[in-house]
Amino acid sequence: SDNATYKHDEDGDLHPGETVEEKISLSERFGLWLSFYPFKQDDYLGIVAHWLAAFGCSVPQIADARAEALQWALQRGSRSGRVAWQ
């Protein structure tokens, strides 16, 4: 819903709406920042293996999916739990 207030100006630049600007100003004022560091590759692959096993994949299928899981993470620019789920 926060993204719905983004607007394009005459030059085509994208500007956030007031809701997003207020959240940013509060975090800057009080110094509240949450950082999520990427997983190590082995941790990411472990999470991928967990989800594939939960969906009923066999051990050989999970092993075969390693390369695809790494490519997916590279395309998404992240090795996170959400990317592993996707």
Coordinates of C-alpha atoms in Angstrom, one line a residue:
S1 CA 0.0 0.0 0.0
D2 CA 3.0 2.3 0.6
N3 CA 4.0 2.0 -3.0
A4 CA 0.6 3.1 -4.3
T5 CA 1.5 6.8 -3.4
Y6 CA 4.6 6.9 -5.7
K7 CA 4.2 9.4 -8.5
H8 CA 6.1 10.1 -11.8
D9 CA 6.9 13.7 -12.5
E10 CA 7.2 15.4 -15.9
D11 CA 10.8 14.1 -16.3
G12 CA 9.7 10.6 -15.7
D13 CA 11.4 10.5 -12.2
L14 CA 9.7 8.4 -9.6
H15 CA 9.0 10.1 -6.2
P16 CA 7.7 8.4 -3.0
G17 CA 4.5 9.6 -1.4
E18 CA 4.1 11.2 2.0
T19 CA 3.7 7.9 3.8
V20 CA 7.1 6.6 2.7
E21 CA 8.7 10.0 3.3
E22 CA 7.3 10.1 6.9
K23 CA 8.7 6.6 7.6
I24 CA 12.1 7.5 6.3
S25 CA 12.2 10.8 8.3
L26 CA 11.3 8.9 11.5
S27 CA 14.0 6.4 10.9
E28 CA 16.5 9.1 10.2
R29 CA 15.4 11.1 13.3
F30 CA 15.6 8.3 15.7
G31 CA 18.3 6.2 14.1
L32 CA 16.2 3.1 13.6
W33 CA 17.6 1.0 10.8
L34 CA 17.1 -2.8 10.4
S35 CA 19.7 -4.5 8.2
F36 CA 19.3 -8.0 6.9
Y37 CA 22.5 -9.6 5.9
P38 CA 22.6 -12.2 3.1
F39 CA 23.1 -15.8 4.1
K40 CA 26.3 -17.6 3.3
Q41 CA 25.9 -19.8 0.2
D42 CA 25.9 -23.1 2.2
D43 CA 23.2 -21.7 4.6
Y44 CA 21.1 -20.6 1.6
L45 CA 21.4 -24.0 0.0
G46 CA 20.4 -25.6 3.3
I47 CA 17.2 -23.6 3.4
V48 CA 16.5 -24.4 -0.2
A49 CA 17.0 -28.1 0.6
H50 CA 14.7 -27.9 3.6
W51 CA 11.9 -26.4 1.5
L52 CA 12.3 -28.9 -1.4
A53 CA 12.2 -31.7 1.2
A54 CA 9.1 -30.2 2.7
F55 CA 7.5 -30.3 -0.7
G56 CA 8.3 -33.9 -1.2
C57 CA 11.4 -33.8 -3.4
S58 CA 13.9 -36.7 -3.2
V59 CA 17.5 -36.3 -2.2
P60 CA 18.7 -36.6 -5.8
Q61 CA 16.2 -34.0 -6.9
I62 CA 17.4 -31.6 -4.2
A63 CA 21.0 -32.2 -5.3
D64 CA 20.1 -31.5 -8.9
A65 CA 18.4 -28.2 -7.9
R66 CA 21.5 -26.6 -6.3
A67 CA 22.7 -25.0 -9.5
E68 CA 19.2 -23.6 -10.3
A69 CA 18.8 -22.3 -6.8
L70 CA 22.2 -20.5 -7.0
Q71 CA 21.2 -19.0 -10.4
W72 CA 17.8 -17.9 -9.0
A73 CA 19.6 -16.2 -6.0
L74 CA 22.0 -14.5 -8.4
Q75 CA 19.1 -13.2 -10.6
R76 CA 17.3 -11.9 -7.5
G77 CA 20.5 -10.3 -6.1
S78 CA 19.9 -11.9 -2.7
R79 CA 20.4 -15.1 -0.8
S80 CA 17.6 -14.8 1.8
G81 CA 14.9 -17.1 3.2
R82 CA 12.3 -15.4 0.9
V83 CA 14.4 -16.1 -2.2
A84 CA 15.0 -19.7 -1.0
W85 CA 11.2 -20.1 -0.7
Q86 CA 10.6 -18.7 -4.1

